[in-house]
Amino acid sequence: MKIAVIGTGYVGLVTAVVLADRGHDVITVDNNPEKLAKLRAGISPIYEPGVEDMLASTLATGRLTISDSVAEATQMSEIIFIAVGTPSWEDGSVDMAYVYQVAKEIGSQIKSYKIVVNKSTVPIGTGREVARILQEAGADAKNFDVISNPEFLREGSALKDTLEPDRIIIGSMVPDAADRLSEVYKSFDCPILKTTLESAELIKYASNCFLAVKISYINAFSRIAEICGADVADVAAGMGFDDRIGKKFLQAGLGWGGSCLPKDTLGLLATSREMGYDFGLLEAAVTVNNDQIDHFIDRIRTKLGGFNGKTVGLLGLAFKPNTDDIRYAKSLDIIQAVTAEGGKIRCHDPVAMDNVRSEIGVNDVVVFCNSGEEVAHDCDVLVLVTEWAIFKSMDYAQIANSMNEKILFDGRRALSPAEMESAGFEYFTVGSLHG
Ligand code: UGA
């Protein structure tokens, strides 16, 4: 089928290359000239395992083309996915400017039947608003249908998640349009659930917010475990055997970051407030999440007797492994606290250092190092922030010997307490007796 994907962020680019790989003719559009130049050269503007190879192969077969024109993409395609950014405003509500601008451009170009699909995570009611904008921009109502088809991929495993989804949700008021969109996914082996527009929009928020609540739930238990001497990993393992609870997303740590859970929890809170519903449960999950990193930083501060004059080594900067995304990354909270209180940072991340450099600017209190081993030199404490595999296989005995103080805080429970103690460290982690 002929498909357009507007927006080449994590969702848009992955959707475009996967659909092209599955044999569709895909034209993907962005308005950023730097991104376009990279894409045309077969270079992925984001770090996401496997995407660059699939970009190169789909460009080579001619199944994927890159364009800067929404008009061209609309005219050439039957199905148009909107996958542009939906950032947050200060109050947590969702900034819909990009989605609505794209809808306007699409609407002005619709001359024959098109299906316009919302892939971005958008507030409830957006599907109907997009339909209104399409019509206002000149599209005849009989020439289009709007569908909500939310994306569930995770950064770091986006390609696998898109190629092997748990489910596909198609929210539409028009059964024929929903059937036509299912054709796009006919080679995917997973359940397809057809719902109304509003239900599909809500499923995406309900899923992300549930994951956020689940993580905050175990993180709240990590605090109790630290007080009563239990180990939160044992608690999570014991809970996880129950099929109704499941083992996944019960990893206690520094709390959720990234571009989705923080934004979507605040977005849903704003929407539910507007609707007159006080979603106290979700509000509490956000509070637990904010407290989790503050409490961890407090523990390091207390152990060091304050950050002033101290050097803190950070292993990992990205919000999670296998991505260069640093949005709402816990590393930024630690950098901010340490440097504001007169301390220095040494840090390393396999792929996210450039993004942190552009976020905080170049200064002499944050030193970017070439490896985890280099980070440790003359540090007063080493903090594991992102559980990249590379940090699990370092020679910690040697690392301990290069430090001022042999103190290690493991924010992700990624290292073995026994091994770290035999390497000479005083080892502290989240939710356990250690510390
Ligand atoms: C999340 C959802 O998992 C995806 O299904 C969804 O499509 C995506 O948002 C989106 O809306 O686009 P993502 O933000 O990429 O995906 O990453 P997750 O794997 O969900 O991790 C989010 C955060 O939770 C990370 O900071 C991670 O470190 C943390 N986390 C995750 C925990 O602290 N404990 C866990 O057990 C799992």
Coordinates of C-alpha atoms and ligand atoms in Angstrom, one line a residue:
M1 CA 0.0 0.0 0.0
K2 CA 1.1 3.6 -0.4
I3 CA 1.8 5.1 2.9
A4 CA 3.0 8.5 4.2
V5 CA 4.6 9.0 7.6
I6 CA 4.8 12.6 8.8
G7 CA 7.6 13.1 11.4
T8 CA 10.8 11.1 11.7
G9 CA 11.3 10.9 15.5
Y10 CA 11.5 7.6 17.3
V11 CA 7.9 6.7 16.4
G12 CA 7.8 8.1 12.9
L13 CA 11.1 6.8 11.7
V14 CA 10.7 3.3 13.1
T15 CA 7.2 3.1 11.7
A16 CA 8.4 4.2 8.3
V17 CA 11.3 1.8 8.0
V18 CA 9.3 -1.2 9.3
L19 CA 6.4 -0.6 7.0
A20 CA 8.8 -0.2 4.1
D21 CA 10.6 -3.3 5.1
R22 CA 7.2 -5.1 5.1
G23 CA 6.7 -4.3 1.5
H24 CA 4.7 -1.0 1.6
D25 CA 5.7 2.0 -0.5
V26 CA 6.5 4.6 2.2
I27 CA 7.2 8.3 1.9
T28 CA 8.4 9.9 5.2
V29 CA 8.4 13.6 5.8
D30 CA 10.3 15.9 8.1
N31 CA 10.8 19.7 8.0
N32 CA 14.3 19.7 9.6
P33 CA 16.9 20.1 6.9
E34 CA 19.7 18.5 9.0
K35 CA 17.6 15.5 9.7
L36 CA 16.6 15.2 6.0
A37 CA 20.2 15.3 4.9
K38 CA 21.1 12.5 7.3
L39 CA 18.2 10.4 6.4
R40 CA 18.8 10.7 2.7
A41 CA 22.4 9.6 3.3
G42 CA 21.1 6.5 5.2
I43 CA 22.2 7.9 8.6
S44 CA 19.7 7.6 11.4
P45 CA 19.3 10.9 13.3
I46 CA 18.5 8.9 16.5
Y47 CA 20.5 6.1 18.2
E48 CA 18.2 3.0 18.0
P49 CA 19.6 -0.5 17.5
G50 CA 19.0 -1.8 14.0
V51 CA 17.2 1.2 12.6
E52 CA 20.1 2.5 10.6
D53 CA 20.5 -0.8 8.8
M54 CA 16.8 -1.0 8.0
L55 CA 16.9 2.6 6.8
A56 CA 19.7 1.9 4.4
S57 CA 18.1 -1.3 3.1
T58 CA 14.7 0.2 2.5
L59 CA 16.2 3.3 0.8
A60 CA 18.2 0.9 -1.4
T61 CA 15.1 -1.1 -2.5
G62 CA 13.3 2.1 -3.2
R63 CA 10.4 1.2 -0.8
L64 CA 11.3 4.2 1.3
T65 CA 11.6 7.8 0.1
I66 CA 12.4 10.9 2.1
S67 CA 10.6 14.2 1.5
D68 CA 10.2 17.7 3.1
S69 CA 6.7 18.1 1.6
V70 CA 3.5 17.1 3.4
A71 CA 1.7 18.0 0.3
E72 CA 3.6 15.6 -1.9
A73 CA 3.3 12.8 0.7
T74 CA -0.5 13.4 1.0
Q75 CA -1.0 13.3 -2.7
M76 CA 1.0 10.1 -3.2
S77 CA -0.5 8.1 -0.4
E78 CA -3.7 6.5 0.6
I79 CA -2.8 6.2 4.3
I80 CA -1.2 9.1 6.1
F81 CA 0.3 8.5 9.6
I82 CA 0.8 11.6 11.8
A83 CA 3.8 10.9 14.0
V84 CA 5.0 14.4 14.9
G85 CA 6.1 15.4 18.4
T86 CA 3.6 16.2 21.2
P87 CA 5.7 18.0 23.8
S88 CA 4.4 19.1 27.2
W89 CA 3.5 22.7 28.3
E90 CA 4.7 23.9 31.7
D91 CA 1.4 22.7 33.4
G92 CA 1.8 19.2 31.9
S93 CA -0.8 19.6 29.2
V94 CA 0.1 18.5 25.7
D95 CA 1.3 20.9 23.1
M96 CA -0.7 19.9 20.0
A97 CA 0.6 22.7 17.7
Y98 CA 2.6 20.3 15.5
V99 CA -0.2 17.7 15.1
Y100 CA -2.7 20.4 14.2
Q101 CA -0.3 22.2 11.8
V102 CA 0.3 18.9 9.9
A103 CA -3.5 18.2 9.9
K104 CA -4.1 21.6 8.3
E105 CA -1.5 20.9 5.6
I106 CA -2.9 17.4 4.9
G107 CA -6.4 18.8 4.8
S108 CA -5.6 21.4 2.2
Q109 CA -4.2 18.6 -0.1
I110 CA -7.0 16.0 0.1
K111 CA -8.7 15.5 -3.3
S112 CA -9.4 11.8 -3.1
Y113 CA -10.1 9.3 -0.3
K114 CA -7.4 9.2 2.4
I115 CA -7.2 7.6 5.9
V116 CA -5.4 9.9 8.3
V117 CA -4.0 8.0 11.3
N118 CA -2.8 9.5 14.6
K119 CA 0.3 7.6 15.8
S120 CA 1.5 10.2 18.2
T121 CA 0.3 10.0 21.8
V122 CA -2.5 12.6 21.8
P123 CA -5.2 13.7 24.3
I124 CA -8.6 12.2 24.2
G125 CA -10.7 13.9 21.6
T126 CA -7.8 14.6 19.2
G127 CA -9.1 12.3 16.5
R128 CA -12.3 14.3 16.2
E129 CA -10.4 17.6 16.4
V130 CA -8.1 16.4 13.5
A131 CA -11.2 15.6 11.5
R132 CA -12.6 19.1 12.1
I133 CA -9.3 20.7 11.0
L134 CA -9.0 18.6 7.9
Q135 CA -12.5 19.7 6.8
E136 CA -11.8 23.4 7.8
A137 CA -8.6 23.2 5.7
G138 CA -10.7 22.2 2.6
A139 CA -11.0 18.5 2.7
D140 CA -14.5 17.1 1.8
A141 CA -15.8 14.9 4.7
K142 CA -16.5 12.0 2.3
N143 CA -12.8 12.0 1.2
F144 CA -11.3 11.0 4.6
D145 CA -11.6 9.1 7.8
V146 CA -9.5 9.6 10.9
I147 CA -8.2 6.7 12.9
S148 CA -6.3 6.5 16.2
N149 CA -3.6 3.8 16.0
P150 CA -1.3 4.4 19.0
E151 CA 2.2 3.1 19.1
F152 CA 3.6 1.0 22.0
L153 CA 7.3 0.7 21.0
R154 CA 10.0 1.3 23.7
E155 CA 13.1 3.2 23.0
G156 CA 16.1 0.9 22.9
S157 CA 14.1 -2.0 21.5
A158 CA 11.9 0.0 19.1
L159 CA 12.5 -2.2 16.0
K160 CA 11.7 -5.5 17.8
D161 CA 8.7 -4.0 19.5
T162 CA 7.3 -2.7 16.2
L163 CA 8.1 -5.9 14.3
E164 CA 6.6 -8.1 17.0
P165 CA 3.9 -6.0 18.7
D166 CA 1.8 -7.4 21.6
R167 CA -1.2 -5.9 20.0
I168 CA -2.4 -3.4 17.4
I169 CA -5.1 -0.9 18.4
I170 CA -7.3 0.6 15.7
G171 CA -9.8 3.2 16.9
S172 CA -12.3 4.4 14.3
M173 CA -15.9 5.3 13.9
V174 CA -16.0 3.7 10.4
P175 CA -15.6 -0.1 10.2
D176 CA -14.5 0.0 6.5
A177 CA -11.7 2.4 7.3
A178 CA -10.6 0.3 10.3
D179 CA -10.6 -2.8 8.0
R180 CA -8.5 -1.0 5.4
L181 CA -5.9 0.1 8.0
S182 CA -5.7 -3.5 9.3
E183 CA -4.5 -4.5 5.8
V184 CA -1.4 -2.5 6.5
Y185 CA -0.6 -4.9 9.3
K186 CA -1.7 -8.1 7.7
S187 CA 1.8 -9.6 7.9
F188 CA 2.1 -8.9 11.7
D189 CA 1.3 -11.8 13.9
C190 CA -0.6 -10.3 16.8
P191 CA -4.1 -9.5 18.0
I192 CA -5.8 -6.5 16.4
L193 CA -8.4 -4.7 18.6
K194 CA -10.8 -2.4 16.9
T195 CA -12.4 0.2 19.1
T196 CA -13.9 3.7 19.0
L197 CA -11.6 6.6 18.5
E198 CA -11.8 7.7 22.1
S199 CA -11.1 4.2 23.5
A200 CA -8.0 3.8 21.3
E201 CA -6.7 7.2 22.5
L202 CA -7.4 6.2 26.1
I203 CA -5.8 2.8 25.8
K204 CA -2.4 4.4 25.0
Y205 CA -2.6 6.6 28.1
A206 CA -4.0 3.8 30.3
S207 CA -1.1 1.5 29.3
N208 CA 1.7 4.0 29.9
C209 CA 0.2 5.3 33.1
F210 CA -0.3 1.7 34.4
L211 CA 3.4 1.1 33.7
A212 CA 4.3 4.3 35.6
V213 CA 2.1 3.3 38.5
K214 CA 3.6 -0.2 38.6
I215 CA 7.2 1.2 38.7
S216 CA 6.2 3.7 41.4
Y217 CA 4.5 1.0 43.4
I218 CA 7.7 -1.1 43.6
N219 CA 9.8 2.0 44.2
A220 CA 7.5 2.9 47.2
F221 CA 8.2 -0.7 48.5
S222 CA 12.0 0.0 47.9
R223 CA 11.7 2.8 50.5
I224 CA 9.9 0.5 53.0
A225 CA 12.5 -2.2 52.3
E226 CA 15.3 0.2 53.1
I227 CA 13.7 1.0 56.4
C228 CA 12.7 -2.5 57.5
G229 CA 15.7 -4.4 56.2
A230 CA 13.9 -6.3 53.4
D231 CA 15.3 -6.6 49.9
V232 CA 12.9 -5.1 47.2
A233 CA 14.3 -7.5 44.5
D234 CA 13.1 -10.5 46.6
V235 CA 9.8 -8.7 47.2
A236 CA 9.4 -8.1 43.4
A237 CA 10.4 -11.7 42.6
G238 CA 7.9 -13.1 45.1
M239 CA 5.1 -10.9 43.7
G240 CA 6.0 -11.7 40.1
F241 CA 5.3 -15.4 40.4
D242 CA 1.7 -14.5 40.6
D243 CA 0.4 -14.4 36.9
R244 CA -2.0 -11.7 37.8
I245 CA 0.9 -9.4 38.7
G246 CA 3.7 -10.6 36.4
K247 CA 7.4 -10.2 36.7
K248 CA 7.9 -7.3 34.3
F249 CA 8.2 -3.6 35.2
L250 CA 8.9 -4.4 38.8
Q251 CA 12.5 -3.3 38.7
A252 CA 13.1 -0.8 41.5
G253 CA 15.5 2.0 40.7
L254 CA 15.8 5.7 40.2
G255 CA 12.2 6.0 38.8
W256 CA 10.9 6.4 35.3
G257 CA 12.3 9.0 32.9
G258 CA 12.4 9.3 29.1
S259 CA 10.1 11.1 26.8
C260 CA 6.9 9.1 27.4
L261 CA 6.0 8.1 31.0
P262 CA 6.8 11.5 32.5
K263 CA 5.0 13.3 29.7
D264 CA 2.0 11.0 29.5
T265 CA 1.3 10.8 33.2
L266 CA 1.3 14.6 33.4
G267 CA -0.7 14.8 30.1
L268 CA -3.4 12.4 31.5
L269 CA -3.5 14.3 34.8
A270 CA -4.1 17.5 32.9
T271 CA -6.9 15.9 30.8
S272 CA -8.6 14.3 33.7
R273 CA -8.5 17.6 35.6
E274 CA -10.2 19.2 32.6
M275 CA -12.8 16.5 32.6
G276 CA -13.5 17.1 36.3
Y277 CA -11.9 13.8 37.6
D278 CA -9.3 13.9 40.3
F279 CA -6.9 11.1 39.5
G280 CA -5.3 10.9 42.9
L281 CA -3.7 7.5 42.2
L282 CA -1.8 8.8 39.3
E283 CA -0.8 11.9 41.1
A284 CA 0.7 9.8 43.9
A285 CA 2.7 7.8 41.4
V286 CA 4.2 11.0 40.0
T287 CA 5.0 12.1 43.6
V288 CA 6.7 8.8 44.4
N289 CA 8.7 9.1 41.2
N290 CA 10.0 12.6 42.0
D291 CA 10.8 11.5 45.6
Q292 CA 12.7 8.5 44.4
I293 CA 15.6 10.4 42.8
D294 CA 15.6 13.1 45.5
H295 CA 15.9 10.4 48.2
F296 CA 18.8 8.7 46.3
I297 CA 20.7 12.0 45.9
D298 CA 20.1 12.7 49.6
R299 CA 21.7 9.3 50.5
I300 CA 24.8 10.1 48.4
R301 CA 25.0 13.6 49.9
T302 CA 24.7 12.3 53.4
K303 CA 27.4 9.6 52.8
L304 CA 29.8 12.2 51.4
G305 CA 29.0 14.9 54.0
G306 CA 27.8 17.2 51.3
F307 CA 28.8 17.6 47.6
N308 CA 30.9 20.7 48.1
G309 CA 34.5 20.0 46.9
K310 CA 33.6 16.3 46.1
T311 CA 33.9 14.6 42.7
V312 CA 31.0 12.3 41.7
G313 CA 31.5 9.8 38.9
L314 CA 28.4 8.9 36.8
L315 CA 28.2 5.6 34.9
G316 CA 25.5 6.3 32.3
L317 CA 23.6 9.4 31.3
A318 CA 20.8 8.2 29.0
F319 CA 17.3 7.6 30.7
K320 CA 17.8 3.9 30.0
P321 CA 20.2 1.6 28.2
N322 CA 20.4 1.3 24.4
T323 CA 19.2 4.8 23.7
D324 CA 20.8 8.3 23.4
D325 CA 17.7 9.9 24.8
I326 CA 18.3 12.0 27.9
R327 CA 14.8 13.5 28.3
Y328 CA 13.9 13.3 32.0
A329 CA 17.1 11.3 32.6
K330 CA 18.0 10.9 36.2
S331 CA 21.6 11.8 35.4
L332 CA 20.5 15.4 34.8
D333 CA 19.0 15.6 38.3
I334 CA 22.2 14.3 39.8
I335 CA 24.4 16.7 37.8
Q336 CA 22.2 19.6 38.8
A337 CA 22.3 18.8 42.5
V338 CA 26.0 18.1 42.7
T339 CA 27.2 21.1 40.7
A340 CA 24.7 23.5 42.4
E341 CA 26.3 22.5 45.7
G342 CA 29.9 23.0 44.6
G343 CA 30.8 19.5 43.5
K344 CA 32.3 18.2 40.3
I345 CA 31.1 15.5 37.9
R346 CA 33.0 12.9 35.9
C347 CA 30.8 10.9 33.5
H348 CA 30.6 8.5 30.7
D349 CA 27.8 7.1 28.5
P350 CA 28.3 5.0 25.3
V351 CA 26.0 7.2 23.2
A352 CA 24.3 10.0 25.1
M353 CA 27.3 12.3 25.9
D354 CA 26.7 14.7 23.0
N355 CA 23.1 15.2 24.0
V356 CA 24.1 16.0 27.6
R357 CA 26.9 18.4 26.3
S358 CA 24.3 20.3 24.3
E359 CA 21.8 20.3 27.2
I360 CA 24.1 21.7 29.9
G361 CA 26.7 23.4 27.7
V362 CA 30.5 23.1 28.1
N363 CA 31.9 23.9 31.5
D364 CA 34.7 22.9 33.7
V365 CA 32.7 21.2 36.4
V366 CA 31.4 18.4 34.3
V367 CA 34.1 16.2 32.6
F368 CA 33.1 13.8 29.9
C369 CA 35.3 10.6 29.9
N370 CA 36.1 7.9 27.4
S371 CA 35.1 5.0 29.6
G372 CA 33.7 4.0 32.9
E373 CA 37.2 3.2 34.1
E374 CA 38.3 6.7 33.3
V375 CA 35.3 8.2 35.1
A376 CA 36.4 6.6 38.4
H377 CA 39.8 8.3 38.6
D378 CA 40.0 10.4 41.8
C379 CA 36.3 10.2 42.4
D380 CA 34.8 10.3 45.9
V381 CA 31.9 8.2 44.8
L382 CA 30.8 6.2 41.8
V383 CA 27.1 6.2 40.8
L384 CA 25.6 3.7 38.4
V385 CA 22.8 5.7 36.7
T386 CA 22.1 3.7 33.5
E387 CA 22.4 0.0 33.4
W388 CA 24.3 -0.3 30.1
A389 CA 25.8 -3.9 29.7
I390 CA 29.3 -2.4 29.4
F391 CA 29.2 -1.2 33.0
K392 CA 28.4 -4.6 34.3
S393 CA 31.6 -6.2 33.0
M394 CA 34.2 -3.7 34.2
D395 CA 37.1 -4.7 36.6
Y396 CA 35.7 -3.1 39.7
A397 CA 38.7 -4.1 41.9
Q398 CA 41.0 -2.0 39.6
I399 CA 38.4 0.8 39.5
A400 CA 38.1 0.9 43.3
N401 CA 41.9 1.4 43.5
S402 CA 41.8 4.5 41.3
M403 CA 39.3 6.3 43.5
N404 CA 39.7 8.7 46.4
E405 CA 37.0 6.9 48.3
K406 CA 35.8 3.4 47.5
I407 CA 32.0 4.2 47.6
L408 CA 29.6 2.9 45.0
F409 CA 25.9 3.7 44.7
D410 CA 24.1 1.4 42.3
G411 CA 20.9 3.2 41.2
R412 CA 19.7 0.3 39.1
R413 CA 20.5 -2.8 41.2
A414 CA 22.6 -3.9 38.2
L415 CA 25.7 -5.1 40.1
S416 CA 26.3 -7.9 42.5
P417 CA 26.6 -6.6 46.1
A418 CA 29.0 -9.5 47.0
E419 CA 31.3 -8.9 44.0
M420 CA 31.4 -5.1 44.7
E421 CA 32.2 -5.7 48.3
S422 CA 34.9 -8.1 47.5
A423 CA 36.3 -5.5 45.0
G424 CA 36.7 -3.3 48.0
F425 CA 33.7 -1.1 47.7
E426 CA 31.3 0.2 50.3
Y427 CA 28.2 -0.7 48.2
F428 CA 24.8 1.0 48.4
T429 CA 21.7 0.3 46.3
V430 CA 18.0 1.0 46.1
G431 CA 15.7 -0.9 48.3
S432 CA 17.9 -3.2 50.2
L433 CA 20.0 -3.8 53.3
H434 CA 23.1 -2.6 51.4
G435 CA 23.2 0.9 52.6
Ligands
UGA1 C1 7.3 3.6 27.2 C2 6.4 2.4 27.1 O1 7.0 1.2 27.8 C3 6.1 2.0 25.6 O2 5.2 0.9 25.6 C4 5.5 3.2 24.9 O3 5.2 3.0 23.6 C5 6.5 4.4 25.1 O4 6.7 4.7 26.4 C6 5.8 5.6 24.4 O5 4.8 6.1 24.8 O6 6.3 6.0 23.3 P1 9.9 4.0 26.9 O7 9.7 5.3 27.6 O8 10.7 3.9 25.7 O9 8.6 3.2 26.6 O10 10.7 3.1 28.0 P2 10.4 2.1 29.1 O11 11.0 0.8 28.8 O12 8.9 2.0 29.4 O13 11.1 2.7 30.4 C7 10.6 4.0 31.0 C8 11.3 4.3 32.2 O14 11.0 3.4 33.3 C9 12.9 4.2 32.1 O15 13.4 5.3 32.8 C10 13.2 2.9 32.8 O16 14.5 2.9 33.4 C11 12.2 2.8 33.9 N1 11.8 1.5 34.4 C12 11.3 0.6 33.6 C13 12.1 1.2 35.7 O17 12.5 2.0 36.5 N2 11.7 -0.1 36.2 C14 11.2 -1.0 35.4 O18 10.9 -2.2 35.8 C15 11.0 -0.7 34.0

